Coordinates of C-alpha atoms in Angstrom, one line a residue:
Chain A
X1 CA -119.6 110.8 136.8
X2 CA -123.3 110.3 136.2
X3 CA -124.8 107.5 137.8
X4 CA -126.2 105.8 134.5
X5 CA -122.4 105.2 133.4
X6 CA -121.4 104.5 137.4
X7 CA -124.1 101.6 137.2
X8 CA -122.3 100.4 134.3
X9 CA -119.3 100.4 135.4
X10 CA -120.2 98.9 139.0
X11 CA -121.9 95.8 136.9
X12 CA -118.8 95.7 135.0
X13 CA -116.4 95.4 138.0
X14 CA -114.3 98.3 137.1
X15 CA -113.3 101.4 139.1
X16 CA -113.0 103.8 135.7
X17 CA -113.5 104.2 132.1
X18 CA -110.3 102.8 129.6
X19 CA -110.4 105.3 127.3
X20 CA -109.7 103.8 123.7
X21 CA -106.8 104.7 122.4
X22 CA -106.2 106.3 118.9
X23 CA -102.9 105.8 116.8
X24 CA -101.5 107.4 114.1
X25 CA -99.6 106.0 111.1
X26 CA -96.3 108.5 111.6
X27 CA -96.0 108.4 107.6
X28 CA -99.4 109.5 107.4
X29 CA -99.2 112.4 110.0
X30 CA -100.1 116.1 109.4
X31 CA -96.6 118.2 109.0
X32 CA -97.4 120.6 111.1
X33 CA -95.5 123.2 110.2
X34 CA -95.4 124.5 114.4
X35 CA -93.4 121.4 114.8
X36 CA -91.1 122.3 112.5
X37 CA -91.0 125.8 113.6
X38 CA -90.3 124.7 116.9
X39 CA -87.8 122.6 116.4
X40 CA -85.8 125.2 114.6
X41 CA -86.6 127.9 117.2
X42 CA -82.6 128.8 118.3
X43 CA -84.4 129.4 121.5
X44 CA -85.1 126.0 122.5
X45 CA -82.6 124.2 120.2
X46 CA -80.1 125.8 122.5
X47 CA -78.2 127.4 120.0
X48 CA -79.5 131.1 121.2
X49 CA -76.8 132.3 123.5
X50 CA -78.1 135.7 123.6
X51 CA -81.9 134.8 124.5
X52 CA -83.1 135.4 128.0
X53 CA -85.3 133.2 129.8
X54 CA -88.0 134.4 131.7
X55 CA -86.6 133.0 135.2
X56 CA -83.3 135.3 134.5
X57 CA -82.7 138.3 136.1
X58 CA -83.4 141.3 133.7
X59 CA -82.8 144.6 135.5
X60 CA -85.2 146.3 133.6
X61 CA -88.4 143.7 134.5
X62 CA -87.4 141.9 137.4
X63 CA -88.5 143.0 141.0
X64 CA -84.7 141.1 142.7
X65 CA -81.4 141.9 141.4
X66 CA -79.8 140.9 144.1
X67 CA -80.0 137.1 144.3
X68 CA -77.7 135.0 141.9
X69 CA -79.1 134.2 138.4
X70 CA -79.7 130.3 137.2
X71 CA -77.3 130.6 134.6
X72 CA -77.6 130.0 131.5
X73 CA -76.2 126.9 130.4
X74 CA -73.5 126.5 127.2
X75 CA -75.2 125.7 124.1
X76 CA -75.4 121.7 124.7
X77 CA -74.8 120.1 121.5
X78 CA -78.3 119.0 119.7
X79 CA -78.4 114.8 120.0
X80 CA -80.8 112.6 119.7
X81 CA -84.2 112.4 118.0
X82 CA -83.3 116.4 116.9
X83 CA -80.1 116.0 116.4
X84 CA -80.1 116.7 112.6
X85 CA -81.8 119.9 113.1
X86 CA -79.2 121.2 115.4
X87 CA -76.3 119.7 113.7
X88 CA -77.7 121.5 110.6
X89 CA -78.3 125.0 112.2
X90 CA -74.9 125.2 114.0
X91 CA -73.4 123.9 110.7
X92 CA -74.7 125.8 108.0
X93 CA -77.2 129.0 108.9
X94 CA -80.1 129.0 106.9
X95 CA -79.1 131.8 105.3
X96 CA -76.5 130.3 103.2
X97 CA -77.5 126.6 102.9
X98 CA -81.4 126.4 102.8
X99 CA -83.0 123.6 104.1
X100 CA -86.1 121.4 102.9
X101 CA -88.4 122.0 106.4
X102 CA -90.4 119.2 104.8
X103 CA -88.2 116.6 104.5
X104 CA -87.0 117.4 107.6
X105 CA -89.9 116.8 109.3
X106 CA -90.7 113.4 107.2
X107 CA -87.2 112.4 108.4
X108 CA -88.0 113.0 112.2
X109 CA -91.9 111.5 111.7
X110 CA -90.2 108.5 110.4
X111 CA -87.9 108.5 113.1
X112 CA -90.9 108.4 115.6
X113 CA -92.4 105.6 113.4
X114 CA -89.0 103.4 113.6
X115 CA -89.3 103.9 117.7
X116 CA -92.7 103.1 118.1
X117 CA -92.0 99.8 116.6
X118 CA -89.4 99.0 118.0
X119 CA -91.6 99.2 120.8
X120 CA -89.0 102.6 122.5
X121 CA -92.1 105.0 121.9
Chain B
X1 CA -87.3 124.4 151.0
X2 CA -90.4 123.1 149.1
X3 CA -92.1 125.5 147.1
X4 CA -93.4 124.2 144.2
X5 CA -94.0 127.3 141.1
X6 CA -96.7 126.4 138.9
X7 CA -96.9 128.7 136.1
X8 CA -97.0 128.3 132.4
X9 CA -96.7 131.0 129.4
X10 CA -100.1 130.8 128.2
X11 CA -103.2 131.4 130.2
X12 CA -106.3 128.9 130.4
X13 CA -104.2 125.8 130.3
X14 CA -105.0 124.7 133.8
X15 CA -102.6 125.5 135.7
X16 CA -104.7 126.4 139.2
X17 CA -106.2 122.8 138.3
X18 CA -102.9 121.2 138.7
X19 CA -101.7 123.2 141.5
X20 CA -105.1 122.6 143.2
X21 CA -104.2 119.0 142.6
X22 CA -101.0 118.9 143.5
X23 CA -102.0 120.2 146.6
X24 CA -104.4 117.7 147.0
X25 CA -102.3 114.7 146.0
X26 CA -99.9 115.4 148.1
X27 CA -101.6 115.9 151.1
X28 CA -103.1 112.5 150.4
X29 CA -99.6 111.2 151.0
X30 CA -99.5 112.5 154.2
X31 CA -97.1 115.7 153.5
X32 CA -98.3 119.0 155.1
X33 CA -99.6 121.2 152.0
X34 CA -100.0 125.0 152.1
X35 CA -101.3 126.4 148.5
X36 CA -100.8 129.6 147.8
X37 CA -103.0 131.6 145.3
X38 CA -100.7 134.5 143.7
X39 CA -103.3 135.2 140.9
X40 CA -105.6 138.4 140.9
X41 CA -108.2 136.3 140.2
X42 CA -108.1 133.7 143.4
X43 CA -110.1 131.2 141.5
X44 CA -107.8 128.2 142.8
X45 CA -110.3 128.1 146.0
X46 CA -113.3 126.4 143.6
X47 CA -111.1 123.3 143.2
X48 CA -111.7 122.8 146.9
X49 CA -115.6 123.5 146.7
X50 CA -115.5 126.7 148.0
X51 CA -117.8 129.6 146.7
X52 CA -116.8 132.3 144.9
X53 CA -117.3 134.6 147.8
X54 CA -115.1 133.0 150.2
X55 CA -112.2 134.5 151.3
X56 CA -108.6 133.1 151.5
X57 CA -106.8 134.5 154.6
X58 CA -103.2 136.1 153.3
X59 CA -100.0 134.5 153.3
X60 CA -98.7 137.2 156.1
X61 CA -102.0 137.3 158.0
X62 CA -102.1 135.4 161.6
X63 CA -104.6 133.0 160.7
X64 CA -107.1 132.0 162.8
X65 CA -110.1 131.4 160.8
X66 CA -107.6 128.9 159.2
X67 CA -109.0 127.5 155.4
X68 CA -108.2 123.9 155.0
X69 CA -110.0 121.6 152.7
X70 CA -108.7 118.1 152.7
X71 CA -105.7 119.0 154.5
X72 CA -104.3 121.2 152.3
X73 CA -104.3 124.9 154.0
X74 CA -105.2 127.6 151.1
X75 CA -104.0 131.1 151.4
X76 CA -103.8 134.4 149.4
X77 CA -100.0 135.2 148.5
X78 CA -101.5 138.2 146.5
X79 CA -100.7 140.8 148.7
X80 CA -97.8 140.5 150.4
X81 CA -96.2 140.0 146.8
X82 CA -97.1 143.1 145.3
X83 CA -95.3 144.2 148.8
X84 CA -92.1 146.2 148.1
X85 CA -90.1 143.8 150.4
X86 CA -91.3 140.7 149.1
X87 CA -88.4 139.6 147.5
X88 CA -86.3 140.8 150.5
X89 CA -88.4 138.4 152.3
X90 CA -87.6 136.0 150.0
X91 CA -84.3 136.0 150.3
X92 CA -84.1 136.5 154.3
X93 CA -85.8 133.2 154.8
X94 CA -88.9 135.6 156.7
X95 CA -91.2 133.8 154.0
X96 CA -91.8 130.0 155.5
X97 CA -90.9 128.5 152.8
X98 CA -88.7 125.7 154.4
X99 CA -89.1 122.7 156.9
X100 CA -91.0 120.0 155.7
X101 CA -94.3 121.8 154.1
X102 CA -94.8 122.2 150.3
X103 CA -95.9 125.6 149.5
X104 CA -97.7 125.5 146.3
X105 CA -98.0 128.8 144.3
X106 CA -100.3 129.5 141.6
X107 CA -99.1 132.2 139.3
X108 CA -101.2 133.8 136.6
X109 CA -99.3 133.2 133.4
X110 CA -99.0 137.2 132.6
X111 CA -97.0 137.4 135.8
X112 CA -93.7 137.0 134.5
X113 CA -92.0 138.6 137.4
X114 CA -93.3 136.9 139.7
X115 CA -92.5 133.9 138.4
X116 CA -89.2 134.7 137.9
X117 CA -88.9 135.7 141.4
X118 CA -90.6 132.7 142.9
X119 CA -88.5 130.5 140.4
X120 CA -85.3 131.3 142.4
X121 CA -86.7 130.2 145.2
X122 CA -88.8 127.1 144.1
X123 CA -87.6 123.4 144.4
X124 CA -89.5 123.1 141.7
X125 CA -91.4 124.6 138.4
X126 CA -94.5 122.9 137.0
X127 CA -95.2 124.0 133.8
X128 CA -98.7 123.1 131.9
X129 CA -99.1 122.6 128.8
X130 CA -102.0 122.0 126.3
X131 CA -102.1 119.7 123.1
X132 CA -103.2 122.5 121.2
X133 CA -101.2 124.9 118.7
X134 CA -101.3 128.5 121.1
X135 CA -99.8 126.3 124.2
X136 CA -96.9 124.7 121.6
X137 CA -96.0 128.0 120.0
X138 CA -95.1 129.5 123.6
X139 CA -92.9 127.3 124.3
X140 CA -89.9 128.7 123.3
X141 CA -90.6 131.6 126.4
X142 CA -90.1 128.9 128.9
X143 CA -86.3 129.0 128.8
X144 CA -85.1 130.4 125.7
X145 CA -81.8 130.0 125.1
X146 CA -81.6 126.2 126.9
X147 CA -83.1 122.6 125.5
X148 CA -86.3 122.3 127.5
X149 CA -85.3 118.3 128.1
X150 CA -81.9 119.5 129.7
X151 CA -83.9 121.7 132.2
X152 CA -82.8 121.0 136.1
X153 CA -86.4 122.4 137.8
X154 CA -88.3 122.8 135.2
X155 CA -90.7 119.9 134.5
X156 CA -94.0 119.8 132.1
X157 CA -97.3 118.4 132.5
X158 CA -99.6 118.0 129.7
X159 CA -103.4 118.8 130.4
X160 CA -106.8 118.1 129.0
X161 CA -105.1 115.4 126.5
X162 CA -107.8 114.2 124.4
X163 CA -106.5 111.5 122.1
X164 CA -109.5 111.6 119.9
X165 CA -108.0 114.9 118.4
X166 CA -106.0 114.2 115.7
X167 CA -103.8 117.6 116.6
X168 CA -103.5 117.1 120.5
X169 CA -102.4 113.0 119.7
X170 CA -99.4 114.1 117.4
X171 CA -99.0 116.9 120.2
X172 CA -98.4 114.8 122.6
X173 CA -96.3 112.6 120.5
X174 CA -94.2 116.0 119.7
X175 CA -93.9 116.8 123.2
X176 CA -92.3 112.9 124.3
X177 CA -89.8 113.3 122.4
X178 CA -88.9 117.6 122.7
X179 CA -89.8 117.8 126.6
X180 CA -88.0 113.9 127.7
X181 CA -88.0 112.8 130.8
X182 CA -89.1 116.4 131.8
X183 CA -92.5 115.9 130.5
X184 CA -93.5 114.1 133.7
X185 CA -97.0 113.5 133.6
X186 CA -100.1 113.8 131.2
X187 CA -103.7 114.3 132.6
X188 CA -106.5 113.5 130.5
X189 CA -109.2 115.8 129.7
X190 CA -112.2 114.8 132.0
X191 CA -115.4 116.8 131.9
X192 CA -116.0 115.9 135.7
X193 CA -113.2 118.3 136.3
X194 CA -115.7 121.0 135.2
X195 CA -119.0 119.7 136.9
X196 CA -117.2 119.3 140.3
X197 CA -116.5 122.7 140.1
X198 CA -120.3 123.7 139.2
X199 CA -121.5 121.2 142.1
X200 CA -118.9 123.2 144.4
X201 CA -117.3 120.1 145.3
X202 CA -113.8 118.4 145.0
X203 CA -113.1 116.4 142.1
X204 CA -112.5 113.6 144.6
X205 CA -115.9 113.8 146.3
X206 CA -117.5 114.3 142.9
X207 CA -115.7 112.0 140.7
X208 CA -113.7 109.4 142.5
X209 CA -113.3 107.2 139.6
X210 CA -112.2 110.1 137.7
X211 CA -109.6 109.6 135.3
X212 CA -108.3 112.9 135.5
X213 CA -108.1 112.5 139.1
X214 CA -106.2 109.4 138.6
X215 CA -103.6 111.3 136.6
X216 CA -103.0 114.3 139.0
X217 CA -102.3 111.9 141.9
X218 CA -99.6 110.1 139.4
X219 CA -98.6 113.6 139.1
X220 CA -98.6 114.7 143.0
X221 CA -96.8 111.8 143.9
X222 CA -94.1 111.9 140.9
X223 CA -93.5 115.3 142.1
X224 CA -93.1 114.5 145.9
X225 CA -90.5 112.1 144.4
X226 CA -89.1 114.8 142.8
X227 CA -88.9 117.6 145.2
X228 CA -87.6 115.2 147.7
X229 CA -84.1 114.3 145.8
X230 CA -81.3 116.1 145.7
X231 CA -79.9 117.6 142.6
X232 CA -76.6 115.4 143.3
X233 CA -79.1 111.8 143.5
X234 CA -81.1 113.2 140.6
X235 CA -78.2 112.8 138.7
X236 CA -77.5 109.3 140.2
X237 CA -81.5 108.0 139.3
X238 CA -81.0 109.5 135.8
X239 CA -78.1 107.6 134.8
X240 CA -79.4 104.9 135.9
X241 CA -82.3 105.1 133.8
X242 CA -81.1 105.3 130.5
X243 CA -79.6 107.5 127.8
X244 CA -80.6 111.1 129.3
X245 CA -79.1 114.2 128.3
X246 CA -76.4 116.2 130.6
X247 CA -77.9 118.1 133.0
X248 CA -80.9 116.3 132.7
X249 CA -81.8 115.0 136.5
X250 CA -85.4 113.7 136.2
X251 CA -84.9 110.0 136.7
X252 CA -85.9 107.1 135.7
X253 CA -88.6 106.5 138.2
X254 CA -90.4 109.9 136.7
X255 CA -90.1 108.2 133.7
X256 CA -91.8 105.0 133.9
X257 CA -95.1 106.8 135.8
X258 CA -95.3 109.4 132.7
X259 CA -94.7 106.5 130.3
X260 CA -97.9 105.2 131.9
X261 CA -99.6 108.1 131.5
X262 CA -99.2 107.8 127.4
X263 CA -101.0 104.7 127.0

């Protein structure tokens, strides 16, 4: 800390800075597309039962094979916050029932916005 | 058997910072600390103010010329786990990784094998995380195939949150609510972190008022909280504490100190 702002903050009585904080209007918020990508991603949805972590044992990267494996847990059902999006992909695969990725996010941005007034968030 | 695994998917996030203070935190709580450096690069050492010439004595060497800075002993696990029998060592228990000393190990992020090695072994896995887009879109390499909120030893911590970005707040917003209870702790980005590395000093010595500082020892002692239950009481704390997710041990106690950390 330079000693200009520990001055200050010595006169002031305080130990640290309180940095300001910044909100955002959920309504208002970028849609990220990442977001959505990640919240789709079977991978961390849980609905990937044939991905492999990078903690499992893979015979062809791994240095042990001989020590048991954390296992790979059953595809938990999606709730919650994200619990459209995984309701969605187990139910109908993209594929055959395309989705609107934008008002999906709107739907979990106004989600986040119900919570934080609610005071939850 | 406290090791403690830090190691995250995507380099330059800060993960030697936060297993530097880790270390550091939890030595301040009076636990005996050993930090390991596993990284090719052995830069965790300038967290402690030492220069970049100074040697760490290795994990298998009988130390004399012991390093300790602040109580926390450093060490170079470098070697002896490129060693053909290190994960027989593992395994045997000939590693020290038990009694009532945290082993800390720093793992570059491109060492996926050696995470995945350590991770068997480890009581616990800190993963870092940035607010910023590269960090987010690895997530899915963290444990693909499992939610990351339902994660039994897996926990995240944000770094270098800056919440006058417009991207890293609706980040870290993102995160809350993907991550739960095992996002455990966010540490805000503080430039004294940098200079106390330039003035070859420890952030504590540099910066005690730091904010950054503040955040890491939340962090340390969240984690000595966390390394000290039992999967069978984690269970206990976290249905205690609300509406969490099966499988999903982090308690409620974890909780309420990263829920302080987002204001």
């Amino acid at each position: 800390m330079r000693s200009d702002a520990a001055n200050l903050l010595s006169r002031l009585g305080q130990g640290k800075f309180k940095y300001q904080e910044f909100r955002d209007n959920f309504a208002d918020m970028e849609l990220w597309p990442l977001f959505e990508a990640l919240i789709r991603d079977p991978r961390i949805s849980g609905t990937d039962e044939d991905s492999r972590s990078l903690f499992t044992d893979d015979p062809a990267q791994g240095r042990d094979t001989g020590t048991p494996t954390i296992p790979h847990a059953e595809p938990v059902r999606v709730a919650g916050l994200f619990g459209g999006y995984g309701a969605q992909a187990s139910a109908s695969p993209p594929a055959t029932a395309p989705r609107r990725p934008q008002d999906d996010v709107r739907s979990l941005l106004k989600r986040l916005n119900d919570q934080v007034a609610a005071g939850e968030l | 058997m406290p090791l403690i695994l830090c190691h995250s998917p995507k380099g330059g996030v800060g993960t030697s910072f936060i297993a530097a203070g880790l270390a550091q935190g939890l030595s301040q709580l009076g636990r005996e600390v050993v930090l390991l450096d596993m990284t090719a690069q052995g830069g965790v050492k300038h967290y402690f103010g030492l220069s970049p010439d100074h040697p760490l004595p290795d994990l298998e060497d009988d130390v004399i010329d012991q390093v300790a800075v602040g109580g926390v002993s450093l060490r170079s696990g470098r070697r002896a786990s490129a060693q053909e029998d290190f994960a027989e060592a593992l395994r045997s228990g000939d590693l020290p990784f038990d009694g009532e000393t945290f082993y800390i190990a720093d793992v570059a992020s491109g060492d996926f094998a050696l995470a995945r090695l350590l991770q068997r072994h480890a009581r616990l896995h800190v993963c870092a995380l940035l607010p910023a887009a590269m960090s987010l879109a690895l997530l899915p390499q963290v444990s693909p195939g499992r939610r990351l909120d339902t994660l039994d030893r897996t926990v995240f911590v944000l770094n270098q949150l800056d919440e006058t970005r417009r991207f890293a707040r609706h980040a870290a917003l993102f995160l809350r609510e993907l991550l739960g209870d095992n996002l455990i702790a966010q540490i805000h980005r503080d430039e004294a972190v940098n200079e106390a590395v330039g003035m070859q000093q420890t952030l504590a010595r540099y910066a005690p008022a730091s904010l950054a500082l503040a955040d890491v020892r939340k962090l340390a002692g969240i984690v000595d909280v966390l390394t000290r239950q039992e999967p069978a009481v984690r269970d206990e704390i976290g249905s205690d504490g609300g509406p969490t997710g099966e499988g999903d041990n982090r308690g409620s106690s974890s909780r309420s100190s990263a829920s302080s950390e987002a204001a």
